[in-house]
PDB file of C-alpha atoms in Angstrom:
ATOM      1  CA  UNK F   2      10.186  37.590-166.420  1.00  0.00           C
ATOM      2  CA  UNK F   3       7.082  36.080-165.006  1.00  0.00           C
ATOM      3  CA  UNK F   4       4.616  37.945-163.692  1.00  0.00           C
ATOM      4  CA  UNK F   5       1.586  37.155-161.539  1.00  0.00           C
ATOM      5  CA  UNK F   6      -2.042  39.293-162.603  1.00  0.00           C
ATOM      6  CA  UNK F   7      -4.523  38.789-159.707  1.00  0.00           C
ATOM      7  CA  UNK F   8      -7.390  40.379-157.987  1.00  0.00           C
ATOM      8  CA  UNK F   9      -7.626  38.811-154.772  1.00  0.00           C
ATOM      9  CA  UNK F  10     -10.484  39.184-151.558  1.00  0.00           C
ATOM     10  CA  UNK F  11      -9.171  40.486-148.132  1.00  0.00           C
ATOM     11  CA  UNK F  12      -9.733  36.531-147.478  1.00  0.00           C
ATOM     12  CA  UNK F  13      -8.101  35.443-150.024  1.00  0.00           C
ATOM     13  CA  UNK F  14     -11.346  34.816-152.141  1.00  0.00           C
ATOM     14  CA  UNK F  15     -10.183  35.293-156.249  1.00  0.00           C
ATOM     15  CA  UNK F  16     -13.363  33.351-157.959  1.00  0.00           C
ATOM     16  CA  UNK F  17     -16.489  31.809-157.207  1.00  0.00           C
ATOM     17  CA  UNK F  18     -18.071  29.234-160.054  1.00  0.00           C
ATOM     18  CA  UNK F  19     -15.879  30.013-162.430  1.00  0.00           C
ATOM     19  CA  UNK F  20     -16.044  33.842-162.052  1.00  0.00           C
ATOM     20  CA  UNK F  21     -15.074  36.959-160.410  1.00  0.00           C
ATOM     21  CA  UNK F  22     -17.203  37.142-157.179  1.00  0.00           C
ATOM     22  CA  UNK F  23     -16.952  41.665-157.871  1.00  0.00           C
ATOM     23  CA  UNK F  24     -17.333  43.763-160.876  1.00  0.00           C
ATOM     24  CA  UNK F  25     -14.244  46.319-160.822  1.00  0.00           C
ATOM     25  CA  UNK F  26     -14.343  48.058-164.197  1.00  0.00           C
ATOM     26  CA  UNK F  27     -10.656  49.767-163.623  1.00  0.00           C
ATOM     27  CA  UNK F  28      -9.334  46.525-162.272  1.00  0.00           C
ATOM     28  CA  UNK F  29     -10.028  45.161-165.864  1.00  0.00           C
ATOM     29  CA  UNK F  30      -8.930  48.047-167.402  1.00  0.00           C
ATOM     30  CA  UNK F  31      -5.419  47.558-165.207  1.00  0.00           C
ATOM     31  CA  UNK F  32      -4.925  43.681-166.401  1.00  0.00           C
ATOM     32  CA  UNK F  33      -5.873  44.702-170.284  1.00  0.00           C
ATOM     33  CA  UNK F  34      -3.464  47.486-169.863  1.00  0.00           C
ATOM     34  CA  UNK F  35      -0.883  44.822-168.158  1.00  0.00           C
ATOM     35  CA  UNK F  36      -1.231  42.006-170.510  1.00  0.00           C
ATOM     36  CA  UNK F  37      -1.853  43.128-173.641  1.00  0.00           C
ATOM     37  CA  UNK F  38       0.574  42.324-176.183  1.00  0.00           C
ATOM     38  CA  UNK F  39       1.872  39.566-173.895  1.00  0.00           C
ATOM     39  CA  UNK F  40       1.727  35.635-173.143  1.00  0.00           C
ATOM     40  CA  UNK F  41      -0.576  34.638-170.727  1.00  0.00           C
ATOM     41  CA  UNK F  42      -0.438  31.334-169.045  1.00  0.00           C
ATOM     42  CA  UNK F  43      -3.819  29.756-167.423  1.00  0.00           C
ATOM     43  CA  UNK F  44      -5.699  27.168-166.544  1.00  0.00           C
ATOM     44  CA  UNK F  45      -8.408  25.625-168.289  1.00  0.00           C
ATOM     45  CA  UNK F  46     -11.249  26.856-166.038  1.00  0.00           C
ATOM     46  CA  UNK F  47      -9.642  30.702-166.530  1.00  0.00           C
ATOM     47  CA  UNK F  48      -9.660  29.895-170.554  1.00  0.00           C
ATOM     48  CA  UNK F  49     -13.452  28.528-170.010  1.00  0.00           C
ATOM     49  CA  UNK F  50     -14.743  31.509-168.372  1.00  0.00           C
ATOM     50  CA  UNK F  51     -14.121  34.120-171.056  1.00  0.00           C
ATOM     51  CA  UNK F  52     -16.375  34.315-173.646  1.00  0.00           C
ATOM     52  CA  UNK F  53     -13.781  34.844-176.546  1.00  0.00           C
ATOM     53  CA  UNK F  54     -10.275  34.797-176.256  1.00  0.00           C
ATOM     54  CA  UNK F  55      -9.193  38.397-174.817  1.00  0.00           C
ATOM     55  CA  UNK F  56      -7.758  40.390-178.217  1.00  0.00           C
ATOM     56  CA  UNK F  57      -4.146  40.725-178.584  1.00  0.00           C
ATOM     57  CA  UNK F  58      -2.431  38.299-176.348  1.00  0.00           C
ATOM     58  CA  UNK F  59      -1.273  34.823-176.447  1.00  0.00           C
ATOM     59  CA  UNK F  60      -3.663  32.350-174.798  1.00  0.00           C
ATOM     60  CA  UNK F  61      -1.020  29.191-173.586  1.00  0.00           C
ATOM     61  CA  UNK F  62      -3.582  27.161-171.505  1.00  0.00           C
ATOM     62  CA  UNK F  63      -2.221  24.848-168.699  1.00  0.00           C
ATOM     63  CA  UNK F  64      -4.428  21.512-168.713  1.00  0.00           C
ATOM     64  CA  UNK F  65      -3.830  17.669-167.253  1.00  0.00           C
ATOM     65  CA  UNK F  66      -6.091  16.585-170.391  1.00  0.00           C
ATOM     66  CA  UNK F  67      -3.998  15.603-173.487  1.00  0.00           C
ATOM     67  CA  UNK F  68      -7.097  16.052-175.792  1.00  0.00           C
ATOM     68  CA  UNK F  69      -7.975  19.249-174.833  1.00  0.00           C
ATOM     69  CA  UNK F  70      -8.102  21.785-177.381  1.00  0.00           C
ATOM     70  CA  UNK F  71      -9.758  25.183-178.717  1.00  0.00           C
ATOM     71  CA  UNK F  72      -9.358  27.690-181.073  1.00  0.00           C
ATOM     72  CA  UNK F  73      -7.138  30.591-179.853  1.00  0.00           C
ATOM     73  CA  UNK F  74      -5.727  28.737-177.208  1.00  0.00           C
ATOM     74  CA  UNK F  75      -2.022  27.182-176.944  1.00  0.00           C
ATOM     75  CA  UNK F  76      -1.977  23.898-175.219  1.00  0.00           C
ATOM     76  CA  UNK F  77       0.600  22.754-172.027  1.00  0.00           C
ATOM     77  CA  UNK F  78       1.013  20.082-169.950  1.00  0.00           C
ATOM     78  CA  UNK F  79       3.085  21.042-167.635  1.00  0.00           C
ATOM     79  CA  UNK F  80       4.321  24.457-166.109  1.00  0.00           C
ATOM     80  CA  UNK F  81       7.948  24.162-168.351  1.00  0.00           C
ATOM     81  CA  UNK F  82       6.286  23.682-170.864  1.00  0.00           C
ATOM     82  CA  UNK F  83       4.339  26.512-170.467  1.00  0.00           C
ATOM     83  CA  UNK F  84       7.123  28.567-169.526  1.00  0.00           C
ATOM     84  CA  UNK F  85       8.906  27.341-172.905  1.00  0.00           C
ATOM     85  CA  UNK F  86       6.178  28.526-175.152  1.00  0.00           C
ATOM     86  CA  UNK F  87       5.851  31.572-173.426  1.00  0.00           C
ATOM     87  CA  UNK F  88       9.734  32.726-173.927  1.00  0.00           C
ATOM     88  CA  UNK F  89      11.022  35.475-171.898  1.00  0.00           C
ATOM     89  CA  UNK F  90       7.906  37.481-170.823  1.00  0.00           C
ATOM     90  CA  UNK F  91       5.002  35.680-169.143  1.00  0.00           C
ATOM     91  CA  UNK F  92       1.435  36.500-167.389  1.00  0.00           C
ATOM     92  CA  UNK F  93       0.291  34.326-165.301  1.00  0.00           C
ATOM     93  CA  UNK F  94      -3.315  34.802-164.507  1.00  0.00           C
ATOM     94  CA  UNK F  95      -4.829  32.172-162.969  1.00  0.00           C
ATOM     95  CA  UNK F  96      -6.237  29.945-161.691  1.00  0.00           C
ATOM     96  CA  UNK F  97      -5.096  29.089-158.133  1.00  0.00           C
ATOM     97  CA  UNK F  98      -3.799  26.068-158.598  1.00  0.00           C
ATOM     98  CA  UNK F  99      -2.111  27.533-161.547  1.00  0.00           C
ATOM     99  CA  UNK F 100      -0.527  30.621-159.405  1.00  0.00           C
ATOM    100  CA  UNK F 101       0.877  27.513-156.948  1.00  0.00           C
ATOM    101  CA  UNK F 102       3.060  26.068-159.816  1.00  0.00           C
ATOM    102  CA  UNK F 103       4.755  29.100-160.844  1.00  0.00           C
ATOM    103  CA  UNK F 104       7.472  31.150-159.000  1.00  0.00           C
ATOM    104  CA  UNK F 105       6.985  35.155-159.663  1.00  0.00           C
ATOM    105  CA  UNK F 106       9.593  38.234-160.420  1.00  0.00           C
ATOM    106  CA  UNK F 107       6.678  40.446-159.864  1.00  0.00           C
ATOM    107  CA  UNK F 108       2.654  40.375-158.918  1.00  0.00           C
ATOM    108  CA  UNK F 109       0.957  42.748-159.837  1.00  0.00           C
ATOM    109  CA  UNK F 110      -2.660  42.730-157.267  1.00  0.00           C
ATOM    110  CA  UNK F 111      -5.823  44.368-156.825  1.00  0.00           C
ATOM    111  CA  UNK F 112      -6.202  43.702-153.634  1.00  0.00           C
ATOM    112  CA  UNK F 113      -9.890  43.963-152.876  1.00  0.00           C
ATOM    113  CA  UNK F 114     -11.466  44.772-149.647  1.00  0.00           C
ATOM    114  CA  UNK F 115     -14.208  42.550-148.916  1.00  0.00           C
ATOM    115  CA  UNK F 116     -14.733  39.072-147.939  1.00  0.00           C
ATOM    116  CA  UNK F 117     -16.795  37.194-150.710  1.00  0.00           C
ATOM    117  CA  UNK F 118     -17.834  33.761-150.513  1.00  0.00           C
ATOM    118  CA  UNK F 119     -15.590  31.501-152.767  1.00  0.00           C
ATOM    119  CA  UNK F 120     -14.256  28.425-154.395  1.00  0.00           C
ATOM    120  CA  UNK F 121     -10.614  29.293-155.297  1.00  0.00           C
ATOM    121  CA  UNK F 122      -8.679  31.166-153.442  1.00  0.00           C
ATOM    122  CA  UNK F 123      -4.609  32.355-152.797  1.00  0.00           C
ATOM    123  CA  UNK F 124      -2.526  32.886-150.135  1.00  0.00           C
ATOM    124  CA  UNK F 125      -1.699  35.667-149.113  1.00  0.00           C
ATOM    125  CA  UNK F 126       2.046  36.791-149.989  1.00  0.00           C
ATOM    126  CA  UNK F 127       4.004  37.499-147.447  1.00  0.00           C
ATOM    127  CA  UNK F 128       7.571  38.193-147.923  1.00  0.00           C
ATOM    128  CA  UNK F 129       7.367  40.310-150.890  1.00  0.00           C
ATOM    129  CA  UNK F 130       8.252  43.715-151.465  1.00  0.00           C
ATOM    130  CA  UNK F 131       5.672  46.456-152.143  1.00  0.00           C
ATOM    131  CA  UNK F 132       7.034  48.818-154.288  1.00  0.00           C
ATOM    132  CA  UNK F 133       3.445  50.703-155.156  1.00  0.00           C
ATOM    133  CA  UNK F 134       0.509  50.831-154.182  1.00  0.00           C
ATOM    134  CA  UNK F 135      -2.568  52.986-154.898  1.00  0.00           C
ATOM    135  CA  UNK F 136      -6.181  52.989-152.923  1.00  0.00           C
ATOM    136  CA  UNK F 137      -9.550  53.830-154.131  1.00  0.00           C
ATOM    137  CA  UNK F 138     -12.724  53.898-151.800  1.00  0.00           C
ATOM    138  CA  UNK F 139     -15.262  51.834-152.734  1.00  0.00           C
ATOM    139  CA  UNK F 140     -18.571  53.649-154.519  1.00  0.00           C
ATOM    140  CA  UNK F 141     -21.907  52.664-156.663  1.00  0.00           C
ATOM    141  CA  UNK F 142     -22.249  49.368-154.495  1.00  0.00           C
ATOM    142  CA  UNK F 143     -18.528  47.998-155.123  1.00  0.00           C
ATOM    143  CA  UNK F 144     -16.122  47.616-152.529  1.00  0.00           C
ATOM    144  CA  UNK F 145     -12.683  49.715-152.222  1.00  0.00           C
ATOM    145  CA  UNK F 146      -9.966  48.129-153.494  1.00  0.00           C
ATOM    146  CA  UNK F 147      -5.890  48.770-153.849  1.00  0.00           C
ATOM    147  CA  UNK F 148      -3.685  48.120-156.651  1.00  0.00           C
ATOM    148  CA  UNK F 149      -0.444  46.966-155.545  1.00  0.00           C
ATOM    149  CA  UNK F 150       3.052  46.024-157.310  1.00  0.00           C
ATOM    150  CA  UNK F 151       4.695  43.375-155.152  1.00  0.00           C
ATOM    151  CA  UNK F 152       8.444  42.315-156.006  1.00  0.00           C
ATOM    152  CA  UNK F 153      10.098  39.336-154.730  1.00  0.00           C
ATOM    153  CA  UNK F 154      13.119  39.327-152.415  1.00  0.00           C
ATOM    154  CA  UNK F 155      16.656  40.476-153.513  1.00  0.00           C
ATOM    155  CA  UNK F 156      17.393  36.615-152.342  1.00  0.00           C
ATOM    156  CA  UNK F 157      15.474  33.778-153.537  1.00  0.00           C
ATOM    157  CA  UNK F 158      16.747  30.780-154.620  1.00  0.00           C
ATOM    158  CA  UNK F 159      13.768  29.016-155.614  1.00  0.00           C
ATOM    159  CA  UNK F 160      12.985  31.196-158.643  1.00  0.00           C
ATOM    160  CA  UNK F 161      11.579  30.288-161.820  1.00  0.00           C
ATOM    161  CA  UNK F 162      11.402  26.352-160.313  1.00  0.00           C
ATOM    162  CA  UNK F 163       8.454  25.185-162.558  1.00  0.00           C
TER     163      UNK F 163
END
């Protein structure tokens, strides 16, 4: 199963300089909760802007350079690769050009309401299936924000095509 992890802006805004242009303590609670345990596949940039490797997951990092390497991080070079060292349950969490390589069962959003200025950003999905959703007003100077489980199609023949 792979699954997409993503907090993304009204505009489709999900990082600015290497970071997350909010600060939504439960939406980081929500993506521990998610991922823990789990194999998470990135890009370098994502790797880079922690400043450890998050406790108790599996860090397979998806980079172009073949001598790229640091400690607590699994390298790939390519999204089957990724996929292979992942086995049968993956997260993928970013970045956008990493989310464009890989074909979801399930993404799991924050979908935040606000339009911040940005560098990377993700379409939205359309054709999914929302299956939850929960809302939560903004408050203390952060905007509101929904989290929302998105399934894909009973029909899709392009899955898993990375």
């Amino acid at each position: 199963m792979i699954s997409f992890h993503l907090a993304r802006a009204d505009n489709g805004v999900i990082g600015v300089d290497g970071r997350l242009p909010w600060h939504l303590p439960a939406d980081l609670k929500r993506f521990k909760a998610q991922t823990l345990g789990r194999a998470m596949v990135m890009g370098r940039k994502t790797f880079d802007s922690f400043p450890a490797p998050l406790p108790g997951r599996r860090h397979i990092v998806l980079t172009r350079d073949p001598h790229w390497f640091a400690p607590g991080a699994e390298v790939a070079h390519s999204p089957a690769e990724a996929l292979a060292l992942a086995g049968d349950d993956v997260a993928v969490i970013g970045g956008a050009e990493v989310f464009a390589l890989f074909t979801p069962d399930r993404i799991e959003l924050t979908e935040v309401h606000a339009a911040p200025e940005g560098d990377a950003v993700v379409p939205a999905f359309t054709g999914w299936r929302e299956v939850a959703r929960e809302d939560h007003p903004g408050a203390e100077g952060r905007p509101a924000y929904s989290f929302v489980t998105l399934v894909a199609p009973l029909l899709r023949p392009d899955r898993h095509s990375a």
